[in-house]
């Protein structure tokens, strides 16, 4: 009775990948282990291979993409977020500079715009705090150009642009392309979009 | 959006728990990549249905952007170094040096203590770098090798080394886990946080945690091997085999040490700040290859793909929660918990601190990247001060870095277990228990009394405060001693209760974990309260809340540990040792 | 067992494109993507080739390889010198002109357009000889014909009338603009064209059109020839502290990628990629430790790792010690079977050797 | 300095505990273990980030550099540090 209960416990607790009748050699090790547990294998060999390839490819994309777009420095951002210490000394009212760097790494336009990247005036304040001494102004400048190009191509969702405009996340240097794009859309969809006063 | 967030979060957590409990028997990378794909497909379907088709284009970039590249590459760079060092005989040189140390006044005991703490001294970004190479060497101290140590001693020795090595990613200044939190803390209150605000508490609690881990394993192992008093293999005439190390070993070791020192201190030299750890490691490895004439292939032998790939897959899986809104749902869940009167803010914080030990993945960075911003936002949301967020963060990070040790998914603790030739799970209980009951409270206490006063800026003058006093020192020591005494009592009582029955052992395990949780809850609540009141609760209420939160977290951890530390029944075990 | 088509394809790839070739391909790819490293990577390839040819020379006593490399080196030095000389001449010419100030204007009337609020704004810029600037030509007047645009009459139209009035021949404004053109950069000089309040878009368009017209009027400076561009694409030394760091990271990732790839290419060894070095298999193995060629191996684990790294020779040697009990696969937390991985590795090695022999024999017959 | 003291105390204590856990109970062995722990703690405290030792002079230059107004940070790019008012 007690033995049965004990066996039940064991089965419930341990992973059963061993022949239970065999004596124990070391804590948890039995003298004979089953050759191959077919049910453990499933049909997963190729899935595992594909997953590993996916992992490696994702890494490759994360490194090669910034290289291709002329921002190789972003690959060695520590993401230690030391740049957050810029605080209210940032004239663009950006609070999370590290997010901008990471967004630049993979050309994540949504994150870059909504974290206030288009407000950056490239003053270099955050650079003084960077632990890896990245040339943040250069990175942000390159990214801003790419964002403008993407907006003109219509790659950036209008929802993002509308939100950014409403929150004042588009710097005055970049208002024109954004507004132009929105006006073009307005002609198409007849949605009322406020026309901001420039200068 | 909220429905989508809830679904993706559920998929993430349920799949992870199923993998941890062994219901899904696949490598963790496959599981995580699967989660990512499913989440992305769900997001595509939902966005498509809602007519937000132009949002779809940005989803892949958002997910890939969540990969934190630096720790992965730093880890791979470190593994390069490990491979080259091993090929050039650097680790043999360490062994020779240790052998020589034994004849100094330090003796065997002192040497072993230093050896256990080598990972803490070198502080590489992943414990595996040094553990993979040194564990086989350390194993040779045991009955199968030189026979210096008995079997029980060997188990304690290896377990303590593993504990130390797999916490060393926390205080590492070269891409360590703590850096993620340090930067997040950086700001108005701690402008120099990135200079190491979390490293002191990490080192402190890791040192003591290692010792307690050793104590824990000793008591349990004593029960498992009551008869193990004789050395299995006698030394023949007391003559030990001489270790031959050529100049290559010493040279490579020196280059390694120089590279480490450079990597550690380079961030303090402004003009050289731009040189990254990876560059230093690669340069040093190539230097060793040239000087010691090692083949280029040896560079690769050190690579353990598992942590790197698991990390990337984990970042991707966690990243798939961002565009789908899973993160907001997670935040609101914790906010809801905090509104629950029995748990309150303190109880929720205690659970949050243990979040990573509850879901032990093979690399702590996978979830740290998710939880650190979450803790910060949550803390700000419920009105914690910056000091209190710092305390929570210190306790959280030490638990996070510990979580790779008890992980059954190829966690680092498995390396130690495999080295001991034990079933997976033999050391897990001890790893989890010490991180729950000893390390997190100690980190909080150290952060509260010593570190914060060094880093905090006076709100009136804007100057840095350096107000750590002798009183603070005394309080740190006092609190640490109280916590350590309580943990010691717990360990002793619990080890007495272990018997031949596995079911009973499991109950003992859960009960002792619950008590550990109580200890953790009380000390965290006190550490938080000693700063300023939390969310307007009285001291008694926050203590109760902390205790409840601690018990919930501890029971969850105990349930996640599948195999109890007791291993197989005692009777059978003794037979095996005898026969 | 029938081999799946993708496995056959992958293995053929693994056999044909061995690691050195793959690494060379990666290096080439990086050098294309990342200008800062081209020179450095080319130098590395060259040094490796020199070392190889010296080894070949010492072994076979034939030095043609080294001689050819020296020839290539001298030739590329000559080519680079020619390109550098031309680049220097162009640079000197540009410096003499004043690199950023487009002052070398041709006389005549130049027209340009830019998008205004409701349509294109058309601008004519007349340039005459004045003798004021180093080349003697400057702007005489700016005119925007009213019939050519469709701006709102009360706002844009008035603005353009106002601007036309300001930039008549000989006004204060046009003298100020000319002075700015001489002393400042073109876009800075354009800033001195004041906007008209309330007609922002029109003013901007006007400014842009004037700028375009001036650029049209400007004599193009001497450009680099295609030859120099081509040479500089490979040889311009742009290596910096940044490229050093990035190269280290790329190196790490390429090695990571390639060694992940190796296990995926060869059938049966893909499991080894998931190995987490936990040594549980070593505990279960009856052999445990193997000494081979003066090195010690933790037995089944190192065999699996060697298969992952693509060192199938070592796998073959180590597999002699395996007793095939497969206790290790029963214990492995992920379910890697060391014997099956090893046998797959050895099978691939044998197949490759057989193919090589066949090719050698075939080559002999034909030759 | 406080970090240093705490580290040394903790080092001694953990050395003692670890030695005890390793089943080495003679007085000589315990003393050796404690000594080892102290040495380890000293090395660790010296290797740590300078800030952690709590010495005030450790990084004043850094701190002042960080607290400097925007304009001066911009000017220090030319290697010449302008004096701070």
PDB file of N, CA, C and O in Angstrom, chain B residues 36 54 57 75 100 126 139 175 182 224 230 245 255 322 349 398 406 409 415 439 445 449 500 546 559 579:
ATOM      1  N   UNK B  36       6.221  33.303 -30.504  1.00  0.00           N
ATOM      2  CA  UNK B  36       6.356  34.529 -31.288  1.00  0.00           C
ATOM      3  C   UNK B  36       5.504  34.460 -32.550  1.00  0.00           C
ATOM      4  O   UNK B  36       4.746  35.382 -32.858  1.00  0.00           O
ATOM      5  N   UNK B  54      -2.553  49.087 -42.310  1.00  0.00           N
ATOM      6  CA  UNK B  54      -1.242  49.725 -42.469  1.00  0.00           C
ATOM      7  C   UNK B  54      -0.396  49.625 -41.201  1.00  0.00           C
ATOM      8  O   UNK B  54       0.782  49.919 -41.210  1.00  0.00           O
ATOM      9  N   UNK B  57       2.606  46.473 -41.216  1.00  0.00           N
ATOM     10  CA  UNK B  57       3.968  46.501 -41.749  1.00  0.00           C
ATOM     11  C   UNK B  57       5.004  46.683 -40.656  1.00  0.00           C
ATOM     12  O   UNK B  57       6.125  46.249 -40.790  1.00  0.00           O
ATOM     13  N   UNK B  75      28.156  37.885 -24.394  1.00  0.00           N
ATOM     14  CA  UNK B  75      28.222  36.496 -23.943  1.00  0.00           C
ATOM     15  C   UNK B  75      29.007  35.652 -24.942  1.00  0.00           C
ATOM     16  O   UNK B  75      29.907  34.889 -24.558  1.00  0.00           O
ATOM     17  N   UNK B 100      49.194  25.291  -5.809  1.00  0.00           N
ATOM     18  CA  UNK B 100      50.262  25.969  -5.090  1.00  0.00           C
ATOM     19  C   UNK B 100      49.705  26.725  -3.880  1.00  0.00           C
ATOM     20  O   UNK B 100      50.324  26.780  -2.832  1.00  0.00           O
ATOM     21  N   UNK B 126      28.198  36.117 -18.372  1.00  0.00           N
ATOM     22  CA  UNK B 126      27.385  34.920 -18.166  1.00  0.00           C
ATOM     23  C   UNK B 126      28.209  33.922 -17.378  1.00  0.00           C
ATOM     24  O   UNK B 126      29.389  33.725 -17.653  1.00  0.00           O
ATOM     25  N   UNK B 139      35.490  19.038 -10.614  1.00  0.00           N
ATOM     26  CA  UNK B 139      35.000  17.693 -10.353  1.00  0.00           C
ATOM     27  C   UNK B 139      36.150  16.746 -10.042  1.00  0.00           C
ATOM     28  O   UNK B 139      36.000  15.775  -9.323  1.00  0.00           O
ATOM     29  N   UNK B 175      28.038  44.169 -19.587  1.00  0.00           N
ATOM     30  CA  UNK B 175      26.854  43.553 -20.173  1.00  0.00           C
ATOM     31  C   UNK B 175      26.107  42.684 -19.205  1.00  0.00           C
ATOM     32  O   UNK B 175      25.459  41.726 -19.589  1.00  0.00           O
ATOM     33  N   UNK B 182      19.898  49.316 -13.914  1.00  0.00           N
ATOM     34  CA  UNK B 182      20.632  50.511 -13.502  1.00  0.00           C
ATOM     35  C   UNK B 182      20.258  51.708 -14.349  1.00  0.00           C
ATOM     36  O   UNK B 182      20.016  52.800 -13.853  1.00  0.00           O
ATOM     37  N   UNK B 224      20.846  12.413   2.794  1.00  0.00           N
ATOM     38  CA  UNK B 224      20.830  11.454   1.684  1.00  0.00           C
ATOM     39  C   UNK B 224      21.981  10.458   1.784  1.00  0.00           C
ATOM     40  O   UNK B 224      21.854   9.305   1.403  1.00  0.00           O
ATOM     41  N   UNK B 230      33.736   7.761   4.595  1.00  0.00           N
ATOM     42  CA  UNK B 230      35.060   7.362   4.101  1.00  0.00           C
ATOM     43  C   UNK B 230      35.271   7.885   2.698  1.00  0.00           C
ATOM     44  O   UNK B 230      34.327   8.062   1.930  1.00  0.00           O
ATOM     45  N   UNK B 245      52.015  22.400 -16.541  1.00  0.00           N
ATOM     46  CA  UNK B 245      51.472  23.526 -17.301  1.00  0.00           C
ATOM     47  C   UNK B 245      52.624  24.188 -18.018  1.00  0.00           C
ATOM     48  O   UNK B 245      53.652  24.484 -17.415  1.00  0.00           O
ATOM     49  N   UNK B 255      46.856  37.220 -20.271  1.00  0.00           N
ATOM     50  CA  UNK B 255      46.132  38.025 -21.265  1.00  0.00           C
ATOM     51  C   UNK B 255      44.664  38.107 -20.887  1.00  0.00           C
ATOM     52  O   UNK B 255      44.033  39.167 -20.963  1.00  0.00           O
ATOM     53  N   UNK B 322       4.626  43.207 -27.081  1.00  0.00           N
ATOM     54  CA  UNK B 322       4.534  44.672 -27.120  1.00  0.00           C
ATOM     55  C   UNK B 322       3.562  45.171 -28.182  1.00  0.00           C
ATOM     56  O   UNK B 322       2.636  45.906 -27.847  1.00  0.00           O
ATOM     57  N   UNK B 349       4.388  43.791  -4.701  1.00  0.00           N
ATOM     58  CA  UNK B 349       5.820  43.993  -4.963  1.00  0.00           C
ATOM     59  C   UNK B 349       6.607  42.733  -4.616  1.00  0.00           C
ATOM     60  O   UNK B 349       7.536  42.353  -5.330  1.00  0.00           O
ATOM     61  N   UNK B 398      18.528  40.494  -8.149  1.00  0.00           N
ATOM     62  CA  UNK B 398      19.252  39.339  -7.615  1.00  0.00           C
ATOM     63  C   UNK B 398      18.432  38.073  -7.838  1.00  0.00           C
ATOM     64  O   UNK B 398      18.956  37.005  -8.146  1.00  0.00           O
ATOM     65  N   UNK B 406      17.827  27.502 -11.220  1.00  0.00           N
ATOM     66  CA  UNK B 406      16.839  26.441 -11.037  1.00  0.00           C
ATOM     67  C   UNK B 406      16.051  26.094 -12.289  1.00  0.00           C
ATOM     68  O   UNK B 406      15.171  25.250 -12.219  1.00  0.00           O
ATOM     69  N   UNK B 409      14.872  24.279 -18.068  1.00  0.00           N
ATOM     70  CA  UNK B 409      14.941  24.372 -19.528  1.00  0.00           C
ATOM     71  C   UNK B 409      16.363  24.656 -19.974  1.00  0.00           C
ATOM     72  O   UNK B 409      16.612  25.607 -20.688  1.00  0.00           O
ATOM     73  N   UNK B 415      23.949  22.466 -15.549  1.00  0.00           N
ATOM     74  CA  UNK B 415      25.351  22.126 -15.788  1.00  0.00           C
ATOM     75  C   UNK B 415      25.953  21.520 -14.534  1.00  0.00           C
ATOM     76  O   UNK B 415      26.693  20.539 -14.592  1.00  0.00           O
ATOM     77  N   UNK B 439      18.695  35.803  -0.395  1.00  0.00           N
ATOM     78  CA  UNK B 439      19.371  36.770  -1.253  1.00  0.00           C
ATOM     79  C   UNK B 439      18.551  38.032  -1.495  1.00  0.00           C
ATOM     80  O   UNK B 439      19.058  39.148  -1.398  1.00  0.00           O
ATOM     81  N   UNK B 445      18.153  45.016   1.933  1.00  0.00           N
ATOM     82  CA  UNK B 445      18.714  45.673   3.126  1.00  0.00           C
ATOM     83  C   UNK B 445      19.966  46.472   2.752  1.00  0.00           C
ATOM     84  O   UNK B 445      20.123  47.635   3.137  1.00  0.00           O
ATOM     85  N   UNK B 449      20.387  50.611   3.135  1.00  0.00           N
ATOM     86  CA  UNK B 449      21.223  51.296   4.118  1.00  0.00           C
ATOM     87  C   UNK B 449      22.518  51.851   3.559  1.00  0.00           C
ATOM     88  O   UNK B 449      22.990  52.876   4.005  1.00  0.00           O
ATOM     89  N   UNK B 500      12.099   9.213   4.231  1.00  0.00           N
ATOM     90  CA  UNK B 500      12.196   8.360   3.057  1.00  0.00           C
ATOM     91  C   UNK B 500      11.052   8.610   2.082  1.00  0.00           C
ATOM     92  O   UNK B 500      11.141   8.254   0.920  1.00  0.00           O
ATOM     93  N   UNK B 546       2.935  41.959   3.056  1.00  0.00           N
ATOM     94  CA  UNK B 546       4.191  41.362   2.612  1.00  0.00           C
ATOM     95  C   UNK B 546       4.210  39.872   2.856  1.00  0.00           C
ATOM     96  O   UNK B 546       4.628  39.086   2.002  1.00  0.00           O
ATOM     97  N   UNK B 559       5.659  24.970  -6.337  1.00  0.00           N
ATOM     98  CA  UNK B 559       4.887  24.159  -7.271  1.00  0.00           C
ATOM     99  C   UNK B 559       5.594  24.033  -8.606  1.00  0.00           C
ATOM    100  O   UNK B 559       5.447  23.023  -9.300  1.00  0.00           O
ATOM    101  N   UNK B 579      26.030  -0.691  -2.206  1.00  0.00           N
ATOM    102  CA  UNK B 579      26.228  -1.741  -3.216  1.00  0.00           C
ATOM    103  C   UNK B 579      26.920  -1.156  -4.409  1.00  0.00           C
ATOM    104  O   UNK B 579      26.575  -1.367  -5.510  1.00  0.00           O
TER     105      UNK B 579
END
